[in-house]
Coordinates of N, CA and C in Angstrom, one line a residue:
X1 N 101.2 14.5 -10.7 CA 102.3 14.7 -9.7 C 103.5 13.8 -10.1
X2 N 104.6 14.3 -9.9 CA 105.8 13.5 -10.1 C 106.7 13.7 -8.8
X3 N 107.3 12.5 -8.4 CA 108.2 12.5 -7.2 C 109.6 12.2 -7.7
X4 N 110.5 13.0 -7.3 CA 111.9 12.7 -7.6 C 112.6 12.5 -6.3
X5 N 112.9 11.2 -6.0 CA 113.4 10.8 -4.7 C 114.9 10.7 -4.7
X6 N 115.6 11.6 -4.1 CA 117.1 11.6 -4.0 C 117.5 11.1 -2.6
X7 N 118.8 11.1 -2.4 CA 119.4 10.6 -1.1 C 119.1 11.6 0.0
X8 N 119.2 12.9 -0.2 CA 119.0 13.9 0.8 C 117.8 14.7 0.6
X9 N 117.3 14.8 -0.6 CA 116.1 15.6 -0.9 C 115.1 14.8 -1.6
X10 N 113.8 15.3 -1.4 CA 112.7 14.8 -2.2 C 112.1 16.0 -2.9
X11 N 111.9 15.8 -4.2 CA 111.3 16.9 -5.0 C 110.0 16.4 -5.5
X12 N 109.0 17.3 -5.4 CA 107.7 16.9 -5.8 C 107.1 18.0 -6.7
X13 N 106.7 17.6 -7.9 CA 106.0 18.5 -8.9 C 104.6 18.2 -8.8
X14 N 103.8 19.2 -8.5 CA 102.3 19.1 -8.4 C 101.7 19.8 -9.6
X15 N 100.9 19.1 -10.3 CA 100.4 19.6 -11.6 C 99.0 20.3 -11.5
X16 N 98.6 20.9 -12.6 CA 97.3 21.7 -12.7 C 96.1 20.8 -12.2
X17 N 95.4 21.5 -11.3 CA 94.1 20.9 -10.8 C 94.3 20.0 -9.6
X18 N 95.6 19.6 -9.3 CA 95.8 18.7 -8.1 C 95.8 19.5 -6.8
X19 N 95.5 18.9 -5.8 CA 95.4 19.5 -4.4 C 96.8 19.5 -3.8
X20 N 97.3 20.6 -3.4 CA 98.7 20.7 -3.0 C 99.0 19.9 -1.7
X21 N 98.2 20.0 -0.7 CA 98.4 19.3 0.5 C 98.2 17.8 0.3
X22 N 97.2 17.4 -0.4 CA 97.0 15.9 -0.6 C 98.2 15.4 -1.4
X23 N 98.7 16.1 -2.3 CA 99.9 15.7 -3.1 C 101.1 15.5 -2.3
X24 N 101.4 16.5 -1.4 CA 102.5 16.4 -0.5 C 102.4 15.2 0.4
X25 N 101.2 15.0 1.0 CA 100.9 13.8 1.8 C 101.2 12.5 1.1
X26 N 100.7 12.4 -0.2 CA 100.9 11.2 -1.0 C 102.4 11.0 -1.2
X27 N 103.2 12.1 -1.5 CA 104.6 11.9 -1.7 C 105.3 11.4 -0.4
X28 N 104.9 11.9 0.7 CA 105.4 11.5 2.0 C 105.1 10.0 2.2
X29 N 103.9 9.6 1.9 CA 103.5 8.2 2.1 C 104.2 7.3 1.1
X30 N 104.3 7.7 -0.2 CA 104.9 6.9 -1.2 C 106.4 6.6 -1.0
X31 N 107.0 7.6 -0.4 CA 108.5 7.5 -0.1 C 108.8 7.0 1.3
X32 N 107.7 6.8 2.1 CA 107.9 6.4 3.5 C 108.8 7.4 4.3
X33 N 108.6 8.7 4.0 CA 109.4 9.7 4.7 C 108.8 9.9 6.1
X34 N 109.7 9.8 7.1 CA 109.2 10.0 8.5 C 109.5 11.4 9.0
X35 N 110.7 11.9 8.8 CA 111.1 13.2 9.3 C 111.7 14.0 8.2
X36 N 111.3 15.3 8.1 CA 111.8 16.1 7.0 C 111.4 17.6 7.2
X37 N 112.0 18.4 6.4 CA 111.7 19.8 6.4 C 111.4 20.3 5.0
X38 N 110.2 20.9 4.9 CA 109.8 21.5 3.6 C 110.6 22.8 3.5
X39 N 111.5 22.9 2.6 CA 112.4 24.1 2.6 C 112.0 25.0 1.5
X40 N 111.2 24.6 0.5 CA 110.8 25.5 -0.6 C 109.6 25.0 -1.3
X41 N 108.7 25.9 -1.7 CA 107.6 25.6 -2.5 C 107.2 26.8 -3.3
X42 N 107.2 26.6 -4.6 CA 106.8 27.8 -5.5 C 105.9 27.3 -6.5
X43 N 105.0 28.2 -7.0 CA 104.0 27.8 -8.0 C 102.8 28.8 -8.0
X44 N 101.7 28.3 -8.5 CA 100.5 29.1 -8.6 C 99.3 28.3 -8.3
X45 N 98.2 29.0 -7.9 CA 97.0 28.3 -7.4 C 95.8 28.9 -8.1
X46 N 94.9 28.0 -8.4 CA 93.5 28.4 -8.9 C 92.7 28.9 -7.7
X47 N 92.8 28.3 -6.6 CA 92.2 28.7 -5.4 C 93.0 28.2 -4.2
X48 N 92.7 28.8 -3.0 CA 93.5 28.4 -1.8 C 92.5 28.4 -0.6
X49 N 92.9 27.5 0.3 CA 92.2 27.4 1.6 C 93.3 27.3 2.7
X50 N 93.3 28.3 3.6 CA 94.2 28.3 4.7 C 93.5 28.5 6.1
X51 N 94.2 28.3 7.2 CA 93.6 28.7 8.4 C 94.7 29.4 9.2
X52 N 94.2 30.3 10.1 CA 95.1 31.0 11.0 C 94.4 31.2 12.3
X53 N 95.2 31.4 13.4 CA 94.6 31.5 14.7 C 93.9 32.9 14.8
X54 N 92.8 32.9 15.5 CA 91.9 34.1 15.6 C 91.7 34.5 17.0
X55 N 92.5 33.9 18.0 CA 92.3 34.3 19.4 C 93.6 34.1 20.1
X56 N 93.7 34.7 21.3 CA 94.9 34.4 22.1 C 94.6 33.3 23.1
X57 N 93.5 32.7 23.0 CA 93.1 31.6 23.9 C 94.1 30.4 23.7
X58 N 94.2 29.5 24.7 CA 94.9 28.3 24.5 C 94.0 27.1 24.8
X59 N 93.8 26.2 23.9 CA 94.2 26.3 22.5 C 93.5 27.4 21.7
X60 N 94.2 28.0 20.8 CA 93.6 29.1 20.0 C 92.5 28.7 19.1
X61 N 91.6 29.6 18.8 CA 90.5 29.3 17.9 C 91.1 29.5 16.5
X62 N 90.5 28.9 15.5 CA 91.0 29.0 14.1 C 90.0 29.6 13.2
X63 N 90.4 30.5 12.3 CA 89.6 31.0 11.2 C 90.0 30.3 9.9
X64 N 89.1 29.8 9.1 CA 89.4 29.2 7.8 C 89.0 30.3 6.8
X65 N 90.0 30.5 5.8 CA 89.8 31.5 4.8 C 90.0 30.8 3.4
X66 N 89.1 31.3 2.5 CA 89.2 30.8 1.1 C 89.5 31.9 0.2
X67 N 90.3 31.7 -0.8 CA 90.7 32.7 -1.8 C 90.6 32.1 -3.2
X68 N 90.1 32.9 -4.1 CA 90.0 32.6 -5.5 C 91.2 33.1 -6.3
X69 N 91.7 32.4 -7.2 CA 92.9 32.8 -8.0 C 92.6 33.7 -9.1
X70 N 93.6 34.0 -9.9 CA 95.0 33.4 -9.8 C 95.7 33.9 -8.6
X71 N 96.5 33.0 -8.0 CA 97.3 33.3 -6.8 C 98.7 32.8 -7.0
X72 N 99.7 33.5 -6.6 CA 101.1 33.1 -6.7 C 101.5 32.6 -5.3
X73 N 102.2 31.4 -5.2 CA 102.8 30.9 -4.0 C 104.1 31.7 -3.8
X74 N 104.2 32.5 -2.7 CA 105.4 33.2 -2.4 C 106.4 32.3 -1.6
X75 N 105.8 31.5 -0.7 CA 106.6 30.6 0.1 C 105.7 29.5 0.6
X76 N 106.4 28.3 0.9 CA 105.8 27.2 1.5 C 106.9 26.5 2.3
X77 N 106.6 26.3 3.6 CA 107.6 25.7 4.4 C 106.9 25.0 5.6
X78 N 107.7 24.1 6.3 CA 107.1 23.4 7.4 C 108.0 22.2 7.8
X79 N 107.4 21.5 8.7 CA 108.1 20.3 9.3 C 107.2 19.1 9.1
X80 N 107.9 18.0 8.8 CA 107.3 16.7 8.7 C 107.8 15.8 9.9
X81 N 106.9 15.4 10.7 CA 107.2 14.6 11.9 C 106.3 13.4 11.9
X82 N 106.9 12.3 12.0 CA 106.2 11.0 12.1 C 105.3 10.8 10.8
X83 N 105.8 11.4 9.7 CA 105.1 11.2 8.4 C 104.0 12.2 8.2
X84 N 103.8 13.1 9.2 CA 102.7 14.1 9.1 C 103.2 15.5 8.9
X85 N 102.7 16.2 7.9 CA 103.2 17.5 7.6 C 102.5 18.6 8.4
X86 N 103.2 19.6 8.8 CA 102.7 20.8 9.4 C 103.3 22.0 8.6
X87 N 102.5 22.5 7.7 CA 102.9 23.4 6.7 C 102.3 24.8 6.7
X88 N 103.0 25.8 6.4 CA 102.5 27.2 6.3 C 102.8 27.7 4.9
X89 N 101.9 28.5 4.4 CA 102.0 29.0 3.0 C 101.7 30.5 3.0
X90 N 102.4 31.2 2.1 CA 102.2 32.6 1.9 C 101.8 32.7 0.4
X91 N 100.7 33.5 0.1 CA 100.3 33.6 -1.3 C 100.0 35.1 -1.5
X92 N 100.0 35.5 -2.8 CA 99.7 36.9 -3.2 C 98.7 36.8 -4.4
X93 N 97.8 37.8 -4.4 CA 96.8 37.9 -5.5 C 97.3 38.9 -6.5
X94 N 96.4 39.2 -7.5 CA 96.8 40.1 -8.6 C 96.9 41.6 -8.1
X95 N 96.2 41.9 -7.0 CA 96.3 43.2 -6.4 C 97.5 43.4 -5.5
X96 N 98.4 42.4 -5.4 CA 99.6 42.3 -4.6 C 99.2 42.3 -3.1
X97 N 98.1 41.8 -2.8 CA 97.7 41.6 -1.4 C 98.2 40.2 -1.0
X98 N 98.9 40.1 0.1 CA 99.4 38.8 0.5 C 98.6 38.2 1.7
X99 N 98.6 36.9 1.8 CA 97.9 36.2 2.8 C 98.8 35.0 3.2
X100 N 98.8 34.7 4.5 CA 99.6 33.6 5.0 C 98.8 32.8 6.1
X101 N 99.1 31.5 6.2 CA 98.5 30.7 7.2 C 98.9 29.2 7.0
X102 N 98.2 28.4 7.7 CA 98.4 27.0 7.8 C 97.7 26.4 6.5
X103 N 98.5 25.6 5.7 CA 98.0 25.0 4.5 C 96.9 24.0 4.8
X104 N 95.8 24.1 4.0 CA 94.7 23.2 4.2 C 94.4 22.6 2.8
X105 N 93.7 21.5 2.9 CA 93.2 20.9 1.6 C 92.3 21.9 0.9
X106 N 92.3 21.9 -0.4 CA 91.6 22.8 -1.2 C 92.4 23.8 -1.9
X107 N 93.7 23.8 -1.8 CA 94.7 24.6 -2.5 C 94.9 23.9 -3.9
X108 N 94.3 24.3 -4.9 CA 94.4 23.7 -6.2 C 95.3 24.4 -7.1
X109 N 96.2 23.6 -7.8 CA 97.3 24.1 -8.6 C 96.8 24.7 -9.9
X110 N 97.3 25.9 -10.2 CA 96.9 26.6 -11.5 C 97.8 26.1 -12.6
X111 N 99.1 26.2 -12.5 CA 100.0 25.7 -13.6 C 100.9 24.6 -13.1
X112 N 101.6 24.9 -12.0 CA 102.5 23.9 -11.5 C 102.9 24.4 -10.1
X113 N 103.4 23.5 -9.3 CA 104.0 23.8 -8.0 C 105.2 22.8 -7.8
X114 N 106.3 23.4 -7.4 CA 107.5 22.5 -7.1 C 107.8 22.7 -5.7
X115 N 108.0 21.5 -5.0 CA 108.2 21.5 -3.6 C 109.5 20.7 -3.3
X116 N 110.4 21.3 -2.5 CA 111.6 20.6 -2.1 C 111.5 20.3 -0.6
X117 N 111.8 19.0 -0.3 CA 111.8 18.5 1.1 C 113.1 17.9 1.4
X118 N 113.8 18.4 2.5 CA 115.0 17.9 3.0 C 114.7 16.7 3.9
X119 N 115.3 15.5 3.6 CA 115.1 14.3 4.4 C 116.0 14.5 5.7
X120 N 115.5 14.1 6.8 CA 116.2 14.1 8.1 C 116.3 12.7 8.7
X121 N 117.5 12.2 8.8 CA 117.7 10.9 9.4 C 117.8 11.0 10.9
X122 N 118.4 12.0 11.4 CA 118.7 12.2 12.8 C 118.6 13.6 13.2
X123 N 117.9 14.1 14.2 CA 117.0 13.2 15.0 C 115.7 12.9 14.4
X124 N 115.1 11.8 14.8 CA 113.7 11.5 14.4 C 112.8 12.2 15.4
X125 N 111.8 12.9 14.9 CA 110.9 13.6 15.8 C 109.5 13.1 15.5
X126 N 108.6 13.3 16.5 CA 107.2 13.0 16.4 C 106.5 14.2 17.0
X127 N 105.2 14.3 16.7 CA 104.4 15.4 17.2 C 103.4 14.8 18.2
X128 N 103.4 15.2 19.4 CA 102.4 14.8 20.4 C 101.5 16.0 20.7
X129 N 100.5 15.8 21.4 CA 99.5 16.8 21.7 C 99.5 17.2 23.1
X130 N 99.5 18.5 23.4 CA 99.3 19.0 24.7 C 98.0 18.5 25.3
X131 N 98.0 17.9 26.5 CA 96.8 17.4 27.1 C 95.6 18.4 27.1
X132 N 94.5 17.9 26.6 CA 93.3 18.7 26.6 C 93.2 19.6 25.4
X133 N 94.1 19.5 24.5 CA 94.1 20.5 23.3 C 94.3 19.7 22.1
X134 N 94.3 20.4 21.0 CA 94.6 19.8 19.7 C 96.0 20.3 19.2
X135 N 96.7 21.0 20.1 CA 97.9 21.7 19.8 C 99.1 20.7 19.9
X136 N 99.8 20.5 18.8 CA 100.9 19.6 18.7 C 102.2 20.2 19.1
X137 N 103.1 19.4 19.7 CA 104.5 19.8 20.0 C 105.4 18.7 19.6
X138 N 106.6 19.2 19.1 CA 107.6 18.2 18.6 C 108.4 17.7 19.8
X139 N 108.7 16.4 19.8 CA 109.6 15.7 20.7 C 110.5 14.8 20.0
X140 N 111.7 14.6 20.5 CA 112.6 13.7 19.9 C 112.2 12.2 20.2
X141 N 112.2 11.4 19.1 CA 111.9 10.0 19.3 C 113.2 9.3 19.8
X142 N 113.0 8.5 20.8 CA 114.2 7.9 21.4 C 114.8 7.0 20.4
X143 N 116.2 6.9 20.4 CA 116.9 6.1 19.4 C 116.6 4.6 19.6

């Protein structure tokens, strides 16, 4: 992995065999990024693991799905609040079937993945949890 840390953007190149989510978390930690927006992520995967909601309950139940590659990353986006990423990914397989959901550990890079993160100085946001659930909500951090 290589991190290119600019004034307004952070670029992260994730290499073959590396875990995409773990690499993004490491880039966030290494650069001490608190608030940001993942605006782009492109590349390919050996395999993928995502989760998606499987009920209308609140909090919703989650289904975890695993896919074998080769897979192409169509999009990757999300929000970083208080240094913690909440990311969604869309992937497509060789049969042109697409799948989308919450990015999980276990997405291993096939050739390369390039991620662009916009740094946000203001407002600073954090994610708190709805009482009695694991569902997070963004709130502005007081100045």
